[in-house]
Amino acid sequence: MLSLVKGIWTVFKHSIRKRETVLYPEEKPSLHPRWRGRIILSRDPDGEERCVACYLCAAACPADCIALQATQDEHGRRYPEFFRINFSRCIFCGFCEEACPTYAIQLTNDFEMGEYHRHNFVYEKEHLLINGSGKHPEYNFYRVSGVSVGAKDSGEGENEEPPVDIHSLMP
Amino acid sequence: MNEPEQSIILLYLILVGVLLTAAGLIWLERRLLGLWQDRYGPNRAGRFGSLQVAADMIKIFTKEDWIPPFADKPVFVIAPAIIVITTLLSFAVIPFAPEIEIVNLNIGLLFFLAMSSLSVYSVALAGWASNNKYSLLGGLRAAAQMLGYEVFMGLSLAGVIMLAGSFNLREIVEAQRNVWFFIPQFPGFVIFVIAGLAETRRIPFDLPEAENELIAGFHTEYSGMKFGMFFVGEYMGVTLISALIATLFFGGWMGPLLPPLCWMIIKTFIFICGFILVRASLPRLRYDQLLSFGWKLMLPLALLNVVVTGAIILAAS
Amino acid sequence: MARIYIDNVQYEVPEGQNILSACLSLGFDIPYFCWHPALRSVGSCRMCAVKQFRDENDARGHIVMSCMTPADDGTRISIDDNDVREFRAGVIEWLMINHPHDCPVCDEGGECHLQDMTVMSGHVYRRYRFKKRTYLNQNLGPFINHEMNRCIQCYRCVRFYRDYAGGRDFNVFGINNRIYFGRCNDGTLENEFSGNLVEVCPTGVFTDKTLRKHYARKWDMQTAPSICPHCGLGCNIIVGERYGSLRRILNKYNHDVNGYFLCDRGRFGYEFVDGPSRIRQPLSRHDGDRSDGSLKAVEKKEALDLFKGISMDSARTLGIGSPRATLEANFSLRQLVGAENFCCGMSEHEERLVSSIIDILRNGPTYSPSLRDVEMCDAVLILGEDVTNVAPRMALSLRQSVREKPMEIADSLRIPRWADASVRQAVQDEKGPLFIVSPMGSGLDDIAARTLHIAPDDIARLGFQVAHEIDPDSPPVLDLPDELGRFAAHISAALKSSRRPLIVSGTSCGTLSVIQAAANIAWSLSRTERIAALSYTLPECNTLGLRLIGGLSMTDCFQKVLSGEVDSLIILENDLYRRAEALLVKGVLAKCKHVIVIDHILNRTGKESDLILPAGTFAETTGTLVSSEGRCQRQFSVMPPAGQTQESRIWISDVMAALGKDSAVNYSTIENIASEIAREFPVFKDLTEVSPPVNFRVFGQKIPRQAHRYSGRTAMPANVTVHEPKPPDDPESPLSFSMEGYSGIPPASVTPRFWAPSWNSCQAVNKFQKEIAGVSTGGDSGKRLIEPLTTENGVYFSELPEAFNFDNTKWVVIQSFHIFGSEELSSLGDSVSQRIPNPYIGLNGDDAASLGKDNGCMAQLIIGNVSLKLPVRIIPTLCSGLIALPVGIPGLEGVNLPAMGKIMED
């Protein structure tokens, strides 16, 4: 019973504390670099799309708000034919960024996304793709994967031997 | 003060006053909660958010007034009205000042107890009529809670009645000319405050609408002005209980220098703030704790208070 | 039953298994790679290690490979022992050393056995820091994508391709750690079952190239159980859909039918569904001119009004059904036009052959075997059939049947049958008796004990003689040449010494007497106290079912039109130009006042009609098909028909309602139609039990077509509307177009996919079987309609054909089937069309020389009114005096064969 009264007294003492609220539109909050805001798609250091349309972001998304379709260019390099995020459903959990094996999908510091119409929240690939690599500026998935894609043939990636000569009889 | 015209004017003044207070409390509570939680509360609509109430009113009046197709319609509509009516009726017996009182009932206190008992119908019926398991559970909880707390609420006042020798609120106030009853009746005061909190279903006794278990309890299905009536009813309840505490334990309108009505308003306001402070500080009880607290602790204490008070009065006489 | 102890708990398992399959049957998870339920054990990957103990006092134990160790009575093993766990983790780490960092761009990702096994064995961190081995890939044709870097050298691909499917153009090359699986040079994989490499390969070395064009992950595909529409065998398939288009076909395990494998036509022939010739909108002809381009799109309502107008305007309407439409659609059409006005949509010749097959199967003592039964037969005679190209999946079963008899060698050496490497070592090249008597070489010649290429009439005569050799009561062939007589004696001796003989024949020869000869042989065998199996291949997916409903023949139908008795036609999913000569069809269509077509493909018949109603393909249709075995199976739509398209059956019931027919309600739902069919035709009495009823629920829930991790639900339609529409209802099946519902194991016929926790690949099928490679946990799928009359002996056919006599001018033109091309729908697909041969005139080398033609020379062939100018192809195996003309391939539709032909002199 006494503890209850003590609790009430403690709260009462807060009458003269400084307020913690940041008066947002007048005063901008300082955001951590890992803030989870508007989602973008980045490019690799060569300026190509990083996204390889593996569907893992879509699978990880708890709001099921990512839809895409994979396709590939004439060299077999896979990329998304379309990539759609319905931000009116997105909960900015960042699971897509965590799931992404190529650092393509990233969450940014932008959270000011107010719109008057819900359909304006539907972002297609041209709205998502930026001209930069964002976080992890050096990473280039196709350099470390085993598939050959135009610029890189089999055996020319990082940590790869040249293709084996199957006709060789050397032990 | 017996002229009917005067009495009707008074009636309307009090009615409007109580409703405005209840509306103002919506803003006040949010501001005070903000204060005690190191926030601002509403501060955008008007200066210090003073127009928040107006904005809320506009919103709540223009919202769709939806009655679920599965609800028991007549009961569903009547339920929120009951709480407003019973609470407003209780105000009839409160003497705000020596001259400001709608009826001078010689069983005023009993009338208040009766009205507060009736108000539980509102909640129980709302829960029932919503035809939804959460609402029903909320309604049932409200009924069980009322039952438990109504009993010792009445008993807690027995001491006051014994000391004043009357059920008439005006006479009770008059009886405190020498000493406010919260001194001789301190246990009764504490018990009444607790019962009053439960009566108005406010934290820590808001189990009928426990959001994390029951969505919104008995008013889950309510929207628009029907929801607004429950809301306003709650704030009127807070005002009523505060006014009663002032009347029964703190000498009502009595006080130096200032006019009697001012004293009454000041005292009521302080208790309202106290209610809000409790809400800002305490967590919600568990349901079984609530009931055993009422029946096993508060009821014996109230009985003991009656016995001791009675014994002292006997000994003194 | 054998008692085995797994981690000190006693279990009972059937005798004669290895520990791996026994444990998997019991529900334990043991990782494995090289073992496959159909390919059996070789013990090369070392992944399935368990610890075996001598007895209960043995605490140390020793590590054994569970796939190579018999689960004998008293076997005591541990799966969870620390030593084996470490052993397995070590093995997977070695296997993964060179595995590339490909999963995000690998089509196998998410349904990869290697991923599953890696996770299962606890290898979560790659310690290897050195360079990885790489390979150059090959272009393996339009079906299979090759990515050798991902290979873990489990040898399953060669074991399937060479040992199981008999392919010759694929092998393992190189030595040391440079092992390479592929072809000698780039080029198309020739085997008809190459598509199974996609499912056999535990990782992403061989992936589906058609899927690659519109890739979607396994979890993102809406899937439904279906029946392959591309031949008469009724293989069970899993159809996958995403964003409203069909993505791929996977094998659906059915113990009795296709088991673990499909043919390439079934797997890759789906592309017509979203192809350019698909009809998506009702089309109507506004002016009277029946030429191309005057068809205009109309709305559904308008189309039904037009239909109504047409039926008011016509005196008598004939309905032409289709062997590629469902039983329900055909029956509805029959009820719409009346039984006397229903034509079964087969040429008269074909109809007669199919009727006689049905009579033989229904009234004879022999049973028609399932593909599973075919695999168990120990002596086979194929009469006049190119099984590989007509009913390809059966050819794969026949390949297994020749291993049945030599198993005796393994049995006598007490080698368990699951020990594949040892069995093959013991058996060597020994093969069971398989005899092929056909007009020309077929895909199974390489495993045949003897082949004979003779004309269809001679095939029948030989068949009659074989029957006579077995049972002297059957009619003899008196003037048979000695050579054929000896051959007949040889065959009959082999058949008589077998336990489960099988006769395969069918309609390809186009000769009734061949069918009858096959029946005679089977009947004569069944008089010798054997269970003789008799299998007839049929060209289309519902030929048998349609014939059981019956109706006028195409010739009658045309006759009625030409005589003016009938003035309008309703054609259901049938291209008349494939059934009869173009000139005749053109005349018939021109004579009709009105032609209405219900089809999903805009073909020539459609182009010359007045009104086309867009139907659903097999992917959008729920209905029943009857396979050539006589098995009735239901296919379920995988997606609701888009836009204005509807299932044929629904169009017909809409039309009935529009015409105000009282009985319309009887044809509005699939269950109503099924019970109507069952009422009218006693043979279909079990039709309503083919699959669980429409209101079937498990714990009150439907079975979801979407996987529980189906993604993009709130974003897929967002470019059109952000207000997520309610998923479409499916009132016609216990399946729902949703990810919500019962996620356990449903009845086999409504199992939409194979997935189990920690088994994401198609190998999850293990969890859906009562025991490994046994029947499905969810019970049977499909119902056999025709059972043999064991009380009857069968009355021998005695009408012998004349011996074939070639007089150098009149050539007999026979059908030459091609797995890719002879079937209508699959040929419309982009990938399959790359494998369709060019039209040719097939001639024996000597015949060609006598005509002065060489390979590739143009020749002109006259068959009746049809004149064909085509290059000559020399087919060395073709019997002299015959001309082989490919069936159904573009440019050669509608030539009714066999027929007499004439080669024009230049």
Coordinates of C-alpha atoms in Angstrom, one line a residue, chain A residues 24-146:
Chain A
Y24 CA 8.7 17.4 -34.7
P25 CA 7.7 19.6 -37.6
E26 CA 9.5 22.6 -36.1
E27 CA 12.3 20.6 -34.7
K28 CA 13.8 17.8 -36.8
P29 CA 14.8 14.7 -34.9
S30 CA 18.3 13.4 -35.4
L31 CA 18.2 9.9 -36.9
H32 CA 20.5 7.0 -36.4
P33 CA 22.2 5.8 -39.6
R34 CA 20.5 2.5 -39.2
W35 CA 17.1 4.1 -39.0
R36 CA 14.5 2.1 -40.9
G37 CA 12.7 4.4 -43.3
R38 CA 11.7 4.5 -46.9
I39 CA 13.1 1.5 -48.8
I40 CA 15.4 1.9 -51.8
L41 CA 17.1 -0.4 -54.3
S42 CA 20.8 0.2 -54.7
R43 CA 23.3 -0.3 -57.5
D44 CA 26.6 -2.2 -57.3
P45 CA 30.0 -0.4 -57.8
D46 CA 29.8 -1.0 -61.6
G47 CA 26.5 0.9 -61.7
E48 CA 24.4 -2.2 -62.4
E49 CA 21.3 -3.1 -60.5
R50 CA 22.2 -5.0 -57.4
C51 CA 18.9 -6.8 -57.1
V52 CA 19.0 -10.3 -58.5
A53 CA 15.3 -10.9 -58.0
C54 CA 15.8 -13.8 -55.6
Y55 CA 12.5 -13.2 -53.9
L56 CA 13.9 -13.5 -50.4
C57 CA 12.8 -10.0 -49.4
A58 CA 9.3 -10.8 -50.5
A59 CA 9.4 -14.1 -48.5
A60 CA 10.7 -12.3 -45.4
C61 CA 8.2 -9.5 -45.6
P62 CA 5.6 -10.0 -42.8
A63 CA 3.2 -7.6 -44.4
D64 CA 3.6 -9.4 -47.8
C65 CA 4.0 -5.9 -49.4
I66 CA 6.8 -6.7 -51.8
A67 CA 6.0 -8.2 -55.2
L68 CA 8.5 -8.7 -58.0
Q69 CA 9.2 -10.8 -61.1
A70 CA 12.6 -12.1 -62.1
T71 CA 13.9 -12.0 -65.6
Q72 CA 17.4 -12.0 -67.1
D73 CA 19.3 -10.2 -69.8
E74 CA 20.9 -12.0 -72.8
H75 CA 24.0 -12.8 -70.7
G76 CA 22.0 -14.6 -68.0
R77 CA 22.3 -11.8 -65.5
R78 CA 19.1 -11.9 -63.4
Y79 CA 17.3 -8.8 -62.4
P80 CA 13.8 -7.8 -61.5
E81 CA 11.4 -7.2 -64.4
F82 CA 9.2 -5.3 -62.0
F83 CA 9.7 -4.6 -58.3
R84 CA 6.8 -3.2 -56.3
I85 CA 6.5 -2.2 -52.7
N86 CA 3.2 -1.2 -51.3
F87 CA 4.3 1.3 -48.6
S88 CA 0.7 1.6 -47.4
R89 CA 1.3 -1.9 -46.0
C90 CA 5.0 -1.7 -45.2
I91 CA 5.7 -1.8 -41.5
F92 CA 9.4 -0.8 -41.9
C93 CA 10.6 -3.8 -40.0
G94 CA 13.8 -4.1 -42.1
F95 CA 13.4 -7.8 -42.5
C96 CA 13.8 -7.4 -46.3
E97 CA 17.1 -5.6 -45.8
E98 CA 18.3 -8.4 -43.5
A99 CA 17.2 -11.1 -46.0
C100 CA 18.8 -9.5 -49.0
P101 CA 21.9 -11.5 -50.0
T102 CA 23.2 -8.8 -52.3
Y103 CA 22.7 -5.6 -50.2
A104 CA 20.3 -4.4 -52.9
I105 CA 17.4 -3.5 -50.8
Q106 CA 18.1 -1.0 -48.0
L107 CA 16.2 1.1 -45.6
T108 CA 17.0 4.8 -45.6
N109 CA 16.5 7.8 -43.2
D110 CA 13.5 9.1 -45.0
F111 CA 10.3 8.7 -43.1
E112 CA 8.3 11.7 -44.2
M113 CA 6.1 9.8 -46.6
G114 CA 2.6 11.3 -46.0
E115 CA 0.2 11.1 -49.0
Y116 CA -3.4 11.9 -49.5
H117 CA -4.0 8.9 -51.7
R118 CA -3.1 5.3 -50.9
H119 CA -2.2 4.5 -54.4
N120 CA 0.7 7.0 -54.2
F121 CA 2.3 4.6 -51.7
V122 CA 2.8 2.0 -54.4
Y123 CA 6.4 2.3 -55.5
E124 CA 7.6 0.6 -58.6
K125 CA 11.2 -0.1 -59.5
E126 CA 11.8 3.3 -61.1
H127 CA 10.8 4.9 -57.8
L128 CA 12.9 2.6 -55.7
L129 CA 16.1 2.4 -57.7
I130 CA 18.8 4.9 -56.7
N131 CA 22.0 5.8 -58.5
G132 CA 24.4 4.6 -55.8
S133 CA 25.4 1.7 -53.7
G134 CA 24.2 3.1 -50.4
K135 CA 25.5 1.0 -47.5
H136 CA 28.3 -1.6 -48.3
P137 CA 29.7 0.4 -51.2
E138 CA 32.2 -2.2 -52.3
Y139 CA 30.0 -5.3 -52.5
N140 CA 29.3 -6.8 -55.9
F141 CA 27.3 -10.0 -55.7
Y142 CA 28.0 -11.2 -59.2
R143 CA 31.8 -11.1 -58.5
V144 CA 31.5 -13.6 -55.7
S145 CA 28.8 -15.9 -57.2
G146 CA 29.5 -18.8 -59.5

